[in-house]
Amino acid sequence: MRFGAYQFKPTLVPTLAMVVMIALTLFLANWQLDRADQKRALQARYDLMQKDPAVTLPGKQADSTGLLYQKVALRGRFDFVHEIYIDNKLYRGRAGYYVITPFRDDNSGSYVLVNRGWLAAGSNRAIPPMAAQVPGQIRIEGIVTSPNSRYLELSAATVQGRVWENLHFKRYATTLPYAVQAVLIQQINDTQDGLVRVWDRPDAGAAMHMGYAVQWFAIATAILIIYLVLNVKRVPI
């Protein structure tokens, strides 16, 4: 194909490579856009659910999908014997733990897991953490979240006593002497235990996904430009 003094004459292999690479980068860009849209949708659901009054959990096994981000009110007692600590959680750049404690909810007659909040790690990580306990019957307000999350386990030693690398719900449930509902409650009210309760927004990271999408679109554009430059030749007159 000739355009004045220039000729466009691509060969088969570079053309196929260009098509594959652009298709891949466009796929990755659109995947990042979808991830950003999903997180914004979750935030919209969260904002909507927070306008509703707190409800009680059902007595039967709750569906975390249907109750996701619902504000709930619990009344009962914590089971501190089976409390665990999720390691490597950061707050304002400082390392610490999430404190996960089973809670016997008198309203529903069932046990649920409560993320009580963030506890700073001590200067000596060899000393096990110990969060302040709130004995007796108390009232808890919280937000329903899913106990299942994607994570990478860095080693086979994912559990060291009461310190866990991640919250693996099924694994944890097998250590309890009772059934526990498949939901995780993020506590939001203060129970004078000194824990920090500042939770990530559901749309956290949406801007990052948008940035990645822009980068993939830029790479696709660069591939196309390089392909054209390498395959357009000046024709001697």
CSV table of C-alpha atoms in Angstrom, one decimal, residues 1-230:
chain,number,residue,atom,x,y,z
A,1,MET,CA,0.0,0.0,0.0
A,2,ARG,CA,1.6,3.3,-1.2
A,3,PHE,CA,1.0,6.8,0.0
A,4,GLY,CA,2.9,9.2,-2.1
A,5,ALA,CA,6.6,8.8,-1.3
A,6,TYR,CA,5.9,6.2,1.4
A,7,GLN,CA,4.9,2.6,1.3
A,8,PHE,CA,3.1,0.5,4.0
A,9,LYS,CA,4.2,-3.1,3.6
A,10,PRO,CA,3.9,-5.1,6.7
A,11,THR,CA,4.8,-8.8,7.0
A,12,LEU,CA,2.6,-11.5,8.4
A,13,VAL,CA,4.4,-12.4,11.7
A,14,PRO,CA,4.9,-8.8,13.0
A,15,THR,CA,1.2,-8.1,12.1
A,16,LEU,CA,0.0,-11.1,14.0
A,17,ALA,CA,2.2,-10.2,17.0
A,18,MET,CA,0.8,-6.6,16.9
A,19,VAL,CA,-2.8,-7.8,16.8
A,20,VAL,CA,-2.2,-10.3,19.7
A,21,MET,CA,-0.4,-7.7,21.9
A,22,ILE,CA,-3.0,-5.0,21.3
A,23,ALA,CA,-5.9,-7.4,22.0
A,24,LEU,CA,-4.2,-8.4,25.2
A,25,THR,CA,-3.5,-4.9,26.4
A,26,LEU,CA,-7.0,-3.8,25.6
A,27,PHE,CA,-8.4,-6.8,27.5
A,28,LEU,CA,-6.3,-5.9,30.5
A,29,ALA,CA,-7.4,-2.2,30.3
A,30,ASN,CA,-11.1,-3.1,30.2
A,31,TRP,CA,-10.6,-5.6,33.0
A,32,GLN,CA,-9.1,-2.8,35.2
A,33,LEU,CA,-12.1,-0.5,34.2
A,34,ASP,CA,-14.5,-3.3,35.3
A,35,ARG,CA,-12.7,-3.7,38.6
A,36,ALA,CA,-13.0,0.1,39.2
A,37,ASP,CA,-16.7,0.0,38.3
A,38,GLN,CA,-17.3,-3.0,40.7
A,39,LYS,CA,-15.7,-1.1,43.6
A,40,ARG,CA,-17.7,2.0,42.9
A,41,ALA,CA,-20.9,-0.1,42.8
A,42,LEU,CA,-20.0,-1.6,46.2
A,43,GLN,CA,-19.5,1.9,47.6
A,44,ALA,CA,-22.9,3.0,46.2
A,45,ARG,CA,-24.5,-0.1,47.9
A,46,TYR,CA,-22.6,0.7,51.1
A,47,ASP,CA,-23.8,4.3,51.1
A,48,LEU,CA,-27.4,3.2,50.5
A,49,MET,CA,-27.4,0.6,53.2
A,50,GLN,CA,-26.0,3.1,55.8
A,51,LYS,CA,-29.2,5.1,55.5
A,52,ASP,CA,-31.3,2.2,56.8
A,53,PRO,CA,-31.6,1.6,60.6
A,54,ALA,CA,-29.7,-1.2,62.2
A,55,VAL,CA,-31.4,-4.6,62.0
A,56,THR,CA,-30.9,-7.9,63.9
A,57,LEU,CA,-29.4,-11.0,62.3
A,58,PRO,CA,-31.6,-13.8,61.3
A,59,GLY,CA,-31.6,-16.9,63.5
A,60,LYS,CA,-30.7,-19.2,60.5
A,61,GLN,CA,-27.5,-19.1,58.6
A,62,ALA,CA,-27.2,-15.6,57.1
A,63,ASP,CA,-26.3,-15.0,53.5
A,64,SER,CA,-23.4,-12.5,53.5
A,65,THR,CA,-24.2,-11.6,49.9
A,66,GLY,CA,-27.8,-10.5,50.7
A,67,LEU,CA,-26.8,-8.7,53.9
A,68,LEU,CA,-23.6,-7.2,52.5
A,69,TYR,CA,-23.0,-3.8,54.1
A,70,GLN,CA,-26.2,-4.0,56.2
A,71,LYS,CA,-25.9,-2.2,59.5
A,72,VAL,CA,-26.7,-4.6,62.3
A,73,ALA,CA,-27.2,-4.5,66.1
A,74,LEU,CA,-26.1,-7.4,68.3
A,75,ARG,CA,-26.5,-8.0,72.0
A,76,GLY,CA,-24.7,-10.7,73.8
A,77,ARG,CA,-21.2,-11.8,74.9
A,78,PHE,CA,-17.8,-12.2,73.3
A,79,ASP,CA,-16.0,-15.6,73.4
A,80,PHE,CA,-12.5,-14.4,74.2
A,81,VAL,CA,-11.2,-18.0,74.5
A,82,HIS,CA,-11.3,-18.4,70.7
A,83,GLU,CA,-10.2,-14.9,69.8
A,84,ILE,CA,-7.5,-14.7,67.0
A,85,TYR,CA,-5.3,-11.9,65.6
A,86,ILE,CA,-4.8,-11.3,61.9
A,87,ASP,CA,-1.3,-10.2,61.3
A,88,ASN,CA,0.3,-7.6,59.0
A,89,LYS,CA,-2.5,-5.0,59.1
A,90,LEU,CA,-1.4,-1.4,58.7
A,91,TYR,CA,-2.9,1.8,60.2
A,92,ARG,CA,-1.2,5.1,59.4
A,93,GLY,CA,1.9,3.2,58.4
A,94,ARG,CA,2.2,1.2,61.6
A,95,ALA,CA,2.0,-2.6,61.7
A,96,GLY,CA,-0.6,-4.3,63.8
A,97,TYR,CA,-3.4,-6.8,63.9
A,98,TYR,CA,-7.1,-7.1,63.3
A,99,VAL,CA,-8.8,-8.7,66.4
A,100,ILE,CA,-11.4,-11.3,65.4
A,101,THR,CA,-13.6,-12.5,68.2
A,102,PRO,CA,-16.7,-14.9,68.1
A,103,PHE,CA,-19.8,-13.3,69.6
A,104,ARG,CA,-22.9,-15.0,70.9
A,105,ASP,CA,-25.8,-12.9,69.7
A,106,ASP,CA,-28.8,-13.3,72.0
A,107,ASN,CA,-31.2,-11.8,69.4
A,108,SER,CA,-30.6,-14.5,66.8
A,109,GLY,CA,-29.3,-17.2,69.1
A,110,SER,CA,-26.3,-17.8,67.0
A,111,TYR,CA,-22.6,-17.1,66.9
A,112,VAL,CA,-21.0,-14.6,64.5
A,113,LEU,CA,-17.4,-13.3,64.0
A,114,VAL,CA,-16.8,-9.7,64.9
A,115,ASN,CA,-13.8,-7.8,63.7
A,116,ARG,CA,-13.4,-5.7,66.8
A,117,GLY,CA,-10.8,-3.4,65.3
A,118,TRP,CA,-7.0,-2.7,64.9
A,119,LEU,CA,-4.4,-3.4,67.6
A,120,ALA,CA,-0.9,-2.0,67.3
A,121,ALA,CA,1.9,-4.5,67.4
A,122,GLY,CA,4.4,-4.2,70.2
A,123,SER,CA,8.1,-3.6,69.9
A,124,ASN,CA,8.8,-7.3,70.4
A,125,ARG,CA,6.8,-9.3,67.8
A,126,ALA,CA,7.8,-12.5,69.7
A,127,ILE,CA,5.3,-11.5,72.5
A,128,PRO,CA,1.8,-12.5,71.5
A,129,PRO,CA,-0.7,-9.6,71.2
A,130,MET,CA,-3.4,-9.2,73.8
A,131,ALA,CA,-6.4,-6.9,73.2
A,132,ALA,CA,-8.4,-5.5,76.0
A,133,GLN,CA,-11.5,-7.6,76.8
A,134,VAL,CA,-15.0,-6.4,77.4
A,135,PRO,CA,-16.7,-8.9,79.7
A,136,GLY,CA,-20.4,-9.4,80.3
A,137,GLN,CA,-23.3,-8.7,78.0
A,138,ILE,CA,-22.8,-5.8,75.7
A,139,ARG,CA,-24.3,-4.2,72.6
A,140,ILE,CA,-22.5,-4.2,69.3
A,141,GLU,CA,-23.2,-2.2,66.2
A,142,GLY,CA,-21.5,-3.2,63.0
A,143,ILE,CA,-21.5,-3.6,59.3
A,144,VAL,CA,-21.9,-7.0,57.6
A,145,THR,CA,-19.0,-8.0,55.4
A,146,SER,CA,-17.9,-11.2,53.8
A,147,PRO,CA,-15.5,-13.4,55.8
A,148,ASN,CA,-14.1,-14.7,52.6
A,149,SER,CA,-11.4,-12.6,50.9
A,150,ARG,CA,-8.7,-13.1,48.3
A,151,TYR,CA,-5.2,-13.3,49.7
A,152,LEU,CA,-1.8,-14.7,49.2
A,153,GLU,CA,-0.4,-17.0,51.9
A,154,LEU,CA,3.3,-16.3,52.2
A,155,SER,CA,4.3,-19.5,53.9
A,156,ALA,CA,3.0,-22.9,55.1
A,157,ALA,CA,3.1,-21.6,58.7
A,158,THR,CA,-0.1,-19.5,58.3
A,159,VAL,CA,-1.1,-20.0,61.9
A,160,GLN,CA,1.1,-19.4,64.9
A,161,GLY,CA,-1.0,-19.9,68.1
A,162,ARG,CA,-3.6,-17.2,68.1
A,163,VAL,CA,-1.9,-15.1,65.4
A,164,TRP,CA,-3.1,-15.9,61.8
A,165,GLU,CA,-1.6,-14.7,58.6
A,166,ASN,CA,-5.2,-14.4,57.1
A,167,LEU,CA,-8.7,-15.1,58.1
A,168,HIS,CA,-9.6,-18.4,56.5
A,169,PHE,CA,-13.2,-18.7,57.5
A,170,LYS,CA,-13.7,-22.5,56.9
A,171,ARG,CA,-10.4,-23.3,58.6
A,172,TYR,CA,-11.3,-21.1,61.6
A,173,ALA,CA,-14.8,-22.5,61.9
A,174,THR,CA,-13.4,-26.0,62.4
A,175,THR,CA,-11.6,-24.8,65.5
A,176,LEU,CA,-14.8,-23.6,67.2
A,177,PRO,CA,-16.9,-25.9,69.4
A,178,TYR,CA,-20.1,-24.4,67.9
A,179,ALA,CA,-21.5,-23.4,64.5
A,180,VAL,CA,-20.8,-19.8,63.4
A,181,GLN,CA,-22.7,-17.8,60.8
A,182,ALA,CA,-20.8,-17.1,57.5
A,183,VAL,CA,-20.6,-13.4,58.0
A,184,LEU,CA,-18.0,-11.0,59.5
A,185,ILE,CA,-19.2,-8.0,61.4
A,186,GLN,CA,-17.0,-4.9,61.3
A,187,GLN,CA,-17.7,-3.3,64.7
A,188,ILE,CA,-18.3,0.5,64.5
A,189,ASN,CA,-19.4,1.4,68.0
A,190,ASP,CA,-17.0,2.2,70.9
A,191,THR,CA,-16.8,-0.4,73.7
A,192,GLN,CA,-13.9,1.3,75.6
A,193,ASP,CA,-11.3,-1.3,74.6
A,194,GLY,CA,-8.8,1.0,72.9
A,195,LEU,CA,-9.0,-0.6,69.5
A,196,VAL,CA,-9.0,1.5,66.3
A,197,ARG,CA,-12.1,1.1,64.1
A,198,VAL,CA,-11.3,2.9,60.8
A,199,TRP,CA,-12.4,0.7,58.0
A,200,ASP,CA,-11.4,0.9,54.3
A,201,ARG,CA,-14.1,2.2,51.9
A,202,PRO,CA,-15.5,-0.4,49.6
A,203,ASP,CA,-14.3,1.7,46.6
A,204,ALA,CA,-10.7,1.8,48.0
A,205,GLY,CA,-8.4,1.3,45.0
A,206,ALA,CA,-10.8,2.4,42.3
A,207,ALA,CA,-8.5,5.2,41.3
A,208,MET,CA,-5.6,2.7,41.2
A,209,HIS,CA,-7.5,0.5,38.8
A,210,MET,CA,-8.3,3.5,36.6
A,211,GLY,CA,-4.6,4.4,36.5
A,212,TYR,CA,-3.7,0.9,35.5
A,213,ALA,CA,-6.3,1.0,32.7
A,214,VAL,CA,-4.8,4.2,31.4
A,215,GLN,CA,-1.4,2.6,31.3
A,216,TRP,CA,-2.6,-0.4,29.4
A,217,PHE,CA,-4.4,1.9,26.8
A,218,ALA,CA,-1.1,3.8,26.5
A,219,ILE,CA,0.8,0.6,25.9
A,220,ALA,CA,-1.7,-0.5,23.2
A,221,THR,CA,-1.3,2.9,21.5
A,222,ALA,CA,2.5,2.7,21.7
A,223,ILE,CA,2.5,-0.8,20.1
A,224,LEU,CA,0.4,0.5,17.3
A,225,ILE,CA,2.6,3.5,16.7
A,226,ILE,CA,5.8,1.3,16.7
A,227,TYR,CA,4.2,-1.2,14.3
A,228,LEU,CA,3.3,1.6,11.9
A,229,VAL,CA,6.7,3.3,12.1
A,230,LEU,CA,8.6,0.0,11.5
